[in-house]
XYZ file of C-alpha atoms in Angstrom:
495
model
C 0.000 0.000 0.000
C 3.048 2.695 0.720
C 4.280 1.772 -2.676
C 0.817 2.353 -4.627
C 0.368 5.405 -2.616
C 3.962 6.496 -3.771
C 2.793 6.098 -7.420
C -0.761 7.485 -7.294
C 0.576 11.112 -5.392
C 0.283 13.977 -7.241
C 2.261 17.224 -6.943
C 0.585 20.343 -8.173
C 2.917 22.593 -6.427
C 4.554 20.524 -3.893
C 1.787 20.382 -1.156
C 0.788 17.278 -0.999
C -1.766 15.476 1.077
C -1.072 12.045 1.455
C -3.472 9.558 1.549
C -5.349 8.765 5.260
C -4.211 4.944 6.200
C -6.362 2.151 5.087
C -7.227 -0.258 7.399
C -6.637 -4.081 6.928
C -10.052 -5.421 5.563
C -9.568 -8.855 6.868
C -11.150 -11.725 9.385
C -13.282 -10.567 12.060
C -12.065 -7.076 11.187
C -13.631 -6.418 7.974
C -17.016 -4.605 9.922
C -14.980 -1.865 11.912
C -12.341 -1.839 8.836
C -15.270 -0.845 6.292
C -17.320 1.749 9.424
C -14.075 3.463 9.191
C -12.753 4.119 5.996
C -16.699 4.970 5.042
C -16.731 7.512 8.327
C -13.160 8.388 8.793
C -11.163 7.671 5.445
C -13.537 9.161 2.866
C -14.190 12.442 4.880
C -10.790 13.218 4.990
C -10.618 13.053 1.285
C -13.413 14.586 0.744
C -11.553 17.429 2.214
C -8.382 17.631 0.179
C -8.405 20.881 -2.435
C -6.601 19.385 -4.806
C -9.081 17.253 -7.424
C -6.779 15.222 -8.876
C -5.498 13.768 -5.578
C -8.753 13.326 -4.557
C -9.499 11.164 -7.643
C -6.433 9.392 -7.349
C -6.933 8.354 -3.648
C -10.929 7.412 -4.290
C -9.887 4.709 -6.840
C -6.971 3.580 -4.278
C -9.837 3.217 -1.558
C -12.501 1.619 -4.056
C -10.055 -0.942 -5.306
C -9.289 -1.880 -1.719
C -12.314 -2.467 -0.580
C -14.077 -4.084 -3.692
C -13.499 -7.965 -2.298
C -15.144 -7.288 1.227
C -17.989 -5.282 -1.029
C -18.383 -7.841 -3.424
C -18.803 -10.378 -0.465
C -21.764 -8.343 1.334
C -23.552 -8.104 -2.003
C -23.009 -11.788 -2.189
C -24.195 -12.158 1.546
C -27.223 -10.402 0.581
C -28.055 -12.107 -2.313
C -28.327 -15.158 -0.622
C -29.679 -14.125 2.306
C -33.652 -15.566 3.325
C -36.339 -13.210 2.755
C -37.597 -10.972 5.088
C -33.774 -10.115 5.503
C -32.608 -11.050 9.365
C -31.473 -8.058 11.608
C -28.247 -8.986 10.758
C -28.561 -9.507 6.862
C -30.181 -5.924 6.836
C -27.207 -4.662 8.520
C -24.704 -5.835 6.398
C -26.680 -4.927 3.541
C -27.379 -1.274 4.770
C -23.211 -1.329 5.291
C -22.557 -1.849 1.607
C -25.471 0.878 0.556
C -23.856 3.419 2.700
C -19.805 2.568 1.427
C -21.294 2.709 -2.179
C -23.211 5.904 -1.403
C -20.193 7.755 0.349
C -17.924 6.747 -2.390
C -20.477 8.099 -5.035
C -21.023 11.676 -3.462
C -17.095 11.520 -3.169
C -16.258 11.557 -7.071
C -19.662 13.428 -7.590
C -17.883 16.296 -5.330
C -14.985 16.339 -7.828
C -17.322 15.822 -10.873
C -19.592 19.317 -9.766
C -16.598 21.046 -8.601
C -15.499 20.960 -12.297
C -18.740 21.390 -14.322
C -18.465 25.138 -14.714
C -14.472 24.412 -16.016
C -13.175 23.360 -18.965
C -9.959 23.107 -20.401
C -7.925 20.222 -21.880
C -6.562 19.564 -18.404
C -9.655 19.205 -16.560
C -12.519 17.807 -18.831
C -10.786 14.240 -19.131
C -11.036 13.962 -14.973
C -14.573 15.640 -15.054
C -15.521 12.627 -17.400
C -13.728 10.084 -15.593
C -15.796 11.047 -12.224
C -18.833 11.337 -13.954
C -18.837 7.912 -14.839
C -17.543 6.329 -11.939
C -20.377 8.251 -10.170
C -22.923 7.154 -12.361
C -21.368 2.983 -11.998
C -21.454 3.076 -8.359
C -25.189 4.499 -8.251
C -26.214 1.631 -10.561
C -24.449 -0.556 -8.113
C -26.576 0.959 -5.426
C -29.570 0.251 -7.684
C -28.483 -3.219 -8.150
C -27.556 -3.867 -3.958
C -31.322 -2.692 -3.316
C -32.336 -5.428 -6.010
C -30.773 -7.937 -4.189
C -32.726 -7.468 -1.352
C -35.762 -7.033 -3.036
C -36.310 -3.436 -2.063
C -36.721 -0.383 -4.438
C -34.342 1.615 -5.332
C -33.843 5.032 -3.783
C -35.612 7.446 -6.016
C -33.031 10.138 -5.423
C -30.269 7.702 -6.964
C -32.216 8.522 -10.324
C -32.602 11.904 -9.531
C -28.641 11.823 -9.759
C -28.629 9.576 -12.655
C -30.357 11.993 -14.550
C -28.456 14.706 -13.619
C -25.579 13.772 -14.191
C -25.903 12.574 -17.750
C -27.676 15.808 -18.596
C -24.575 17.682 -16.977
C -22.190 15.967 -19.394
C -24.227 14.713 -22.395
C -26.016 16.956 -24.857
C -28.352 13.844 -27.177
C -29.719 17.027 -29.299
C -26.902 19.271 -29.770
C -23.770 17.373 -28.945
C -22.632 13.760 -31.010
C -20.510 11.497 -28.690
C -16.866 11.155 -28.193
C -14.370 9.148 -26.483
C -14.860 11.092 -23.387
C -18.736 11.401 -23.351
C -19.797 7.744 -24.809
C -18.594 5.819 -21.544
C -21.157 8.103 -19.519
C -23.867 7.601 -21.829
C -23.434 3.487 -21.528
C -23.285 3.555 -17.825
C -26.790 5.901 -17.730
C -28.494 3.228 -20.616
C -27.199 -0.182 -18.567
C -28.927 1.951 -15.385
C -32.037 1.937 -17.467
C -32.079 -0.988 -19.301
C -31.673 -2.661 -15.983
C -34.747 -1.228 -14.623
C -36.944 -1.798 -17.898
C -35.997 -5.513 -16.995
C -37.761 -5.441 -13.877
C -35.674 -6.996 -11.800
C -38.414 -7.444 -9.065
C -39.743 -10.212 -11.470
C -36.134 -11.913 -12.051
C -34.598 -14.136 -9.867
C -32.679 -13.126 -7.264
C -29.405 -15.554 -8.440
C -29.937 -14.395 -11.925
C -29.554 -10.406 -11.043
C -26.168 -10.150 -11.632
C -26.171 -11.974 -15.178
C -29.357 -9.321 -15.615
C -26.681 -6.658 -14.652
C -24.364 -7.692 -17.191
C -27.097 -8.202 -19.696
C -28.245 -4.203 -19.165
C -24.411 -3.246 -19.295
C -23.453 -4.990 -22.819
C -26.841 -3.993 -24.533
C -26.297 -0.202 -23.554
C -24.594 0.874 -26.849
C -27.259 -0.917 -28.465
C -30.058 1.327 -27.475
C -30.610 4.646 -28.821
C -32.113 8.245 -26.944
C -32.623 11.304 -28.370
C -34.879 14.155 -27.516
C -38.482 13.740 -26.517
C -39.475 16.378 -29.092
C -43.779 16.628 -30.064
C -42.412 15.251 -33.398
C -40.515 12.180 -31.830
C -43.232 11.249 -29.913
C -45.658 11.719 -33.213
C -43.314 9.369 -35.467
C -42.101 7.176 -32.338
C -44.077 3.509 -32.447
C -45.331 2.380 -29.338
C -43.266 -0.289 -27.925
C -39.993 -0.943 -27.316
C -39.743 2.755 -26.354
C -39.341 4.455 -23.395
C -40.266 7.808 -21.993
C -37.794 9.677 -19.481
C -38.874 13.050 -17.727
C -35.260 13.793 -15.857
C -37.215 16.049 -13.489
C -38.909 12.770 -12.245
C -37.265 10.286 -9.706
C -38.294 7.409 -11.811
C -36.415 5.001 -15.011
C -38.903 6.146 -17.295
C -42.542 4.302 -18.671
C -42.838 2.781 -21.515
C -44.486 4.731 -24.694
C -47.309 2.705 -25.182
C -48.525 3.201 -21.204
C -48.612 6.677 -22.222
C -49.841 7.208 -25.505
C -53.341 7.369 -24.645
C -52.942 10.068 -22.285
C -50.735 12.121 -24.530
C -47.773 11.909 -23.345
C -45.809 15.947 -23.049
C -42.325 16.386 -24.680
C -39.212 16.790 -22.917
C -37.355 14.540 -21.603
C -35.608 11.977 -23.136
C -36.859 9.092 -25.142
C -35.245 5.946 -25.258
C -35.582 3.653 -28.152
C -34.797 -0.216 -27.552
C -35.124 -2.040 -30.886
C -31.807 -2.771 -31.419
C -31.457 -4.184 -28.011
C -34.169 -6.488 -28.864
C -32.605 -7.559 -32.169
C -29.599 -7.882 -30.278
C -31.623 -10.247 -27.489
C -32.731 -11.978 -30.619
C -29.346 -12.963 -32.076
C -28.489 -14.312 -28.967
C -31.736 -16.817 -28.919
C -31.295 -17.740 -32.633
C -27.774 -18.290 -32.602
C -26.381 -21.742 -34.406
C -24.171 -23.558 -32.641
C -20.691 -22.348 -32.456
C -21.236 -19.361 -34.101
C -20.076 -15.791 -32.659
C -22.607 -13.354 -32.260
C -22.748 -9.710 -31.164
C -22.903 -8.570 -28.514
C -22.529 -12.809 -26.597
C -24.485 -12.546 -23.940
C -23.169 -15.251 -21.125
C -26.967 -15.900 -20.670
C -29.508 -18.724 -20.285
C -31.848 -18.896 -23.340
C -34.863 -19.163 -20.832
C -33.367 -15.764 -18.537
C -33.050 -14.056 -22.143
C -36.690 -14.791 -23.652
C -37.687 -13.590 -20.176
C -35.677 -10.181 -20.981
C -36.860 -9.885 -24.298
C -40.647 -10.140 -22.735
C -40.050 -7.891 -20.281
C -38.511 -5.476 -22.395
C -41.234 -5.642 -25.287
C -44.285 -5.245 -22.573
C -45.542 -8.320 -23.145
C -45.159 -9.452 -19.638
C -47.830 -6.899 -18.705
C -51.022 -8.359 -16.339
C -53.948 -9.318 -17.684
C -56.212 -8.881 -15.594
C -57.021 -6.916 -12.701
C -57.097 -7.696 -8.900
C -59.403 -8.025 -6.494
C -58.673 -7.136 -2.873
C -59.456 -9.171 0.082
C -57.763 -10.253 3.249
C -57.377 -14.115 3.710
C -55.354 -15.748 5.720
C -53.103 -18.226 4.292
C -50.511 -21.016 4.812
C -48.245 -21.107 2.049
C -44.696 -23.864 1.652
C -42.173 -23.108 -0.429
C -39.584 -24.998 -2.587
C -39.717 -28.274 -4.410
C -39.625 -30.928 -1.963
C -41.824 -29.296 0.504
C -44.591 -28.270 -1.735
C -44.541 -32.792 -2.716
C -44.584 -33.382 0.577
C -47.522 -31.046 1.473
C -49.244 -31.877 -0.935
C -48.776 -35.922 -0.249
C -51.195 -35.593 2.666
C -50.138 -32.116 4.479
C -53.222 -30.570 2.793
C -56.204 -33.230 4.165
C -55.583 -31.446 7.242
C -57.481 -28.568 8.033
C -55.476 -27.104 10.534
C -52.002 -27.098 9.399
C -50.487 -26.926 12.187
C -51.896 -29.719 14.203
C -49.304 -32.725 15.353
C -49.580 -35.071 12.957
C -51.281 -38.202 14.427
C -47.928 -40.338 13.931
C -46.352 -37.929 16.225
C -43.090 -37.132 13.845
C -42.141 -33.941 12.473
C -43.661 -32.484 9.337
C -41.475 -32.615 6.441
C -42.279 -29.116 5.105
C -42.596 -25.889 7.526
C -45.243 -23.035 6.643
C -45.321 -19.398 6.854
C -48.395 -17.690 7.469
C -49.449 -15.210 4.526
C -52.137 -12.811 3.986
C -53.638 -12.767 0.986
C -53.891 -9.067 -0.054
C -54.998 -9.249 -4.344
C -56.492 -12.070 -6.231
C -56.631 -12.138 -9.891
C -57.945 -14.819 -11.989
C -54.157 -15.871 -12.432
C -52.518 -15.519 -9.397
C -52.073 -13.577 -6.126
C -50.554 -10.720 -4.377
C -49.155 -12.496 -0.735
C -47.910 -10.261 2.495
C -45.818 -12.104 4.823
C -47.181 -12.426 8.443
C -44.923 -14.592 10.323
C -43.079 -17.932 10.303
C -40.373 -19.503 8.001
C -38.423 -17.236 6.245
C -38.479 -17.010 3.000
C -35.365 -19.513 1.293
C -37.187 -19.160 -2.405
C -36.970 -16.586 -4.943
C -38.756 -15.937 -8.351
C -39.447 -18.582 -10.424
C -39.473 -21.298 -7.507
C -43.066 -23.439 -6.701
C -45.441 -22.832 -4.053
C -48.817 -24.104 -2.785
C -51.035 -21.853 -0.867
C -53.839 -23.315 1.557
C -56.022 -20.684 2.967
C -56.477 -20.993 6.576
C -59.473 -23.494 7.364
C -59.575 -24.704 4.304
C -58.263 -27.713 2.008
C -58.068 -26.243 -0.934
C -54.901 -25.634 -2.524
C -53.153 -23.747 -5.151
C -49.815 -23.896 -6.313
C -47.925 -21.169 -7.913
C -44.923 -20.056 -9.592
C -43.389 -16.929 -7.318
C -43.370 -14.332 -10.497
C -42.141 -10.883 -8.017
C -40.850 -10.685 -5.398
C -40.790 -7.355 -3.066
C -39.246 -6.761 0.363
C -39.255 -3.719 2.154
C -37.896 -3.050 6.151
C -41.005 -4.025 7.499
C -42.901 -5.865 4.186
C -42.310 -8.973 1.709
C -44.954 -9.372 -0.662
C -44.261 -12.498 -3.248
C -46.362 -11.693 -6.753
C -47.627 -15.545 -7.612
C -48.644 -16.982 -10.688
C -51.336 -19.203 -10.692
C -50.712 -22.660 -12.430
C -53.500 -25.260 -13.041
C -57.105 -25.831 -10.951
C -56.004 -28.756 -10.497
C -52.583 -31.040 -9.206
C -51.558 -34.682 -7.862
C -48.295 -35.378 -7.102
C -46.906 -38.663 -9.322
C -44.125 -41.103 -8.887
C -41.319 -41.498 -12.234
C -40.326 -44.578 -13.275
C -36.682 -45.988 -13.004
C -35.766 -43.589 -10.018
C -37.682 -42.809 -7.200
C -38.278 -39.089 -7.888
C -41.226 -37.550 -7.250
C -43.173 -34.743 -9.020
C -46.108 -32.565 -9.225
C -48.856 -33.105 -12.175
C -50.773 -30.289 -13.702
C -53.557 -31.587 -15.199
C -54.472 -28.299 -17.299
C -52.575 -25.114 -18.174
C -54.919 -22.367 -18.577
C -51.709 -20.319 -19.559
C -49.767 -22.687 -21.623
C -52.885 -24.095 -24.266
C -55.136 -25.789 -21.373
C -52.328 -28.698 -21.852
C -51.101 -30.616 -19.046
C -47.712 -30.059 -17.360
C -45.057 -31.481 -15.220
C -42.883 -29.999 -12.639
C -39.701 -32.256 -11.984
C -36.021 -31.917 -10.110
C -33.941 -30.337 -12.887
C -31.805 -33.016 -15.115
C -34.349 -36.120 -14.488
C -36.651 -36.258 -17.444
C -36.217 -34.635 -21.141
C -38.185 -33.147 -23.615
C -39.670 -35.581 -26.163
C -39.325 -38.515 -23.335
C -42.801 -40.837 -23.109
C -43.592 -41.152 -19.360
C -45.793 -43.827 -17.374
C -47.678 -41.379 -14.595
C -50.124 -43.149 -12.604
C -53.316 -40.683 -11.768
C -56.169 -41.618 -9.665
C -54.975 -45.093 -9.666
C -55.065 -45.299 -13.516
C -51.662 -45.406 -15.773
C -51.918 -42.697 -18.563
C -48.934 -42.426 -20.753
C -47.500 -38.678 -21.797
C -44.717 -36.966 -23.628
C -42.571 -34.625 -22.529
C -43.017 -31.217 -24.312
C -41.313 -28.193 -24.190
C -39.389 -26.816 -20.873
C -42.104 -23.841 -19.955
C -39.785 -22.678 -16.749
C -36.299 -23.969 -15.215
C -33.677 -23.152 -13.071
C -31.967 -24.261 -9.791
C -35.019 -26.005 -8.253
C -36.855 -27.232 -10.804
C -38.143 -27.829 -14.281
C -41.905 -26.930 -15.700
C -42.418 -28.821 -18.728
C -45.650 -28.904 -20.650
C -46.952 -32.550 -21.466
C -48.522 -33.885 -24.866
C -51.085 -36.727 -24.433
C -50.194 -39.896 -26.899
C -52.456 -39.554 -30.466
C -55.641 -41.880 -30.427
């Protein structure tokens, strides 16, 4: 550390500050190490005249602390849902590092924006965009624990990209093009909707948003724009607002005003599309380090077609609800005949599932809007199975979680509604259980299977024994997969 400090001082006239001494971020240490450069370290930068120096000794102090930040975004990632006192205080430790750090090179950024001279405007860039990265970073920690983002972060966002880039009067450079990227991946990452991605998949979302930024276009939101502009995949940003932007075609019937920026994501989509259609072997642009499944759920997302269909109707239920793959089987393999849940079973041995208790705030015709109460935490994310029983009843339902959104006191889980009807079936040759769907009123009213991943294969004939009779199906296409499980649609045998 003397030695990089040596090589990153800077003498403007031979009063130099040197740079405040790091702490070890190691071990047990790493907590007090992180309090202190965030309250102690940064400060005392903060306060140094010269802007340069103060550059210099902000990347010295991000770079040293990057490992211990990329492990509490990790922590939080994985952390169960509502986050633990601990988890939230871990996670509200890397928002505030990331959020000093940010007002730190926005300090030097500001204190340049009025200046500009071939000395200067390369630093004022350089700030600019490491401002803008970290405050997509902040975006991205909130994501992680399934809470919004703060709406002043886009207040910045949108500041600072009209402080150093000009879409109507000024083309980009070498200088200004970097900036621009950062601002796009920041919105591209929000037209995503993270909220409805996985929580293990965020970070290959992050990356998605970041290499598809030169691919989308904004110009001005002039009244002619918006006359010629097609509805969808557009996007309409008022910088005044604290918000990503709305899409065009949420707004056309109201008329949308001009200003603003508009945001035009075609070629994203086209490049989304290479990606899906690519042969084997052969490179594509930009390669997207994706799952084909996580990408047609980008592209879907991005075009508006993932848009409800209905609307909801409030009510207040009480509900148990299990979670994850083996639970849900084992609920539903005689769990349910009880009608209170929580009775000892009559064997005397512990149940091999354990519910939360839910309250059922929205119903739709395809799904629900669920508040957590108390119980288990939640270990699942988006995309993972669920049966809800409501309290006093033996009905169930089980869902796919589609959202997924936690606030200090709140975690509401969006659920998709999969088939009126389910029995859980035994496949042949090894033991495995699964759950039967015996209609799909979103997939074709076909039947459907939801399996451990890497047991059974598309265009595979199965023996499933229902209600004591052997019917014979084929496996169809994979509707949903990921870590837990795979959804495949089934295809009855021709008559």
């Amino acid at each position: 550390m003397r030695r990089l400090r040596e090589l990153l001082s800077f003498h403007p006239s031979g009063n130099t500050i040197a740079l405040p001494a790091l702490p070890e971020i190691t071990g047990n240490s790493q907590d007090d190490a992180l309090t202190h450069i965030c309250h102690q370290v940064l400060p005392q930068i903060a306060r140094q005249r010269g802007r340069l120096q103060r550059f210099r000794q902000l990347e010295t102090v991000r770079q040293e602390v990057e490992p211990a930040l990329s492990e509490l975004e990790r922590q939080t990632t994985a952390a169960p849902l509502p986050l633990s006192s601990e988890a939230r205080a871990k996670a509200l430790q890397a928002d505030n590092l990331i959020k000093r750090l940010a007002q730190c090179y926005a300090d030097v950024a500001h204190s340049m924006s009025n200046h500009s001279s071939n000395e200067t405007t390369p630093l004022f860039y350089r700030a600019t965009q490491r401002v803008i990265a970290l405050l997509a970073r902040r975006q991205l920690l909130a994501h992680r624990a399934c809470a919004p983002p703060s709406a002043r972060s886009w207040q910045q966002l949108h500041a600072l990209y009209q402080m150093t880039c000009n879409p109507g009067r000024q083309a980009l450079n070498g200088d200004t093009a970097p900036i621009e990227h950062e601002y796009l991946g920041a919105l591209l990452f929000a037209y995503f909707d993270p909220q409805r991605q996985p929580r293990g998949d965020l970070d290959t979302v992050y990356r998605c948003a970041r290499q598809l930024a030169p691919y989308a276009a904004v110009s001005e939101a002039s009244d002619e724009a918006l006359a010629q502009a097609t509805a969808s995949p557009r996007f309409l940003v008022h910088v005044e607002e604290a918000h990503p932007g709305l899409p065009l075609s949420h707004q056309l019937a109201d008329n949308p005003r001009a200003g603003g920026l508009l945001i035009d994501c075609k070629q994203v989509l086209a490049a989304i599309d290479r990606n899906l259609t690519q042969p084997p072997g052969a490179a594509v642009q930009p390669e997207l380090a994706a799952p084909p499944a996580l990408l047609q759920s980008l592209r879907l997302t991005l075009d508006g077609r993932s848009a409800r269909r209905f609307g909801r109707t409030r009510f207040r239920p009480r509900a148990d609800l299990v979670g994850g793959l083996d639970e849900v089987i084992a609920f539903l393999d005689g769990g349910a005949c009880s009608r209170r849940i929580l009775d000892t079973p009559e064997d005397g041995n512990a149940r091999p599932f354990i519910s939360g208790e839910w309250s059922l705030v929205n119903e739709s015709p395809d799904g629900f809007l669920a508040r957590f109460v108390r119980g288990k935490r939640c270990a699942f994310g988006v995309g993972h199975v669920v049966v809800l029983q409501p309290r006093e009843s033996c009905h169930t339902h089980v869902c796919l979680v589609r959202r997924v959104v936690a606030g200090r006191n709140r975690l509401e889980l969006g659920l998709q509604l999969l088939s009126p009807q389910v029995s859980v079936v035994a496949l042949p040759n090894n033991g495995d259980r699964a759950i039967f769907l015996h209609n799909l009123p979103m997939w074709g009213a076909q039947a459907g299977l939801i399996a451990p991943p890497g047991i059974i294969h598309s265009g595979q004939w199965l023996p499933l024994k229902i209600f004591g009779q052997t019917i014979e199906r084929q496996i169809g296409r994979v509707a949903e997969a990921n870590d837990e499980l795979e959804f495949f649609t089934l295809e009855a045998a021709p008559a």
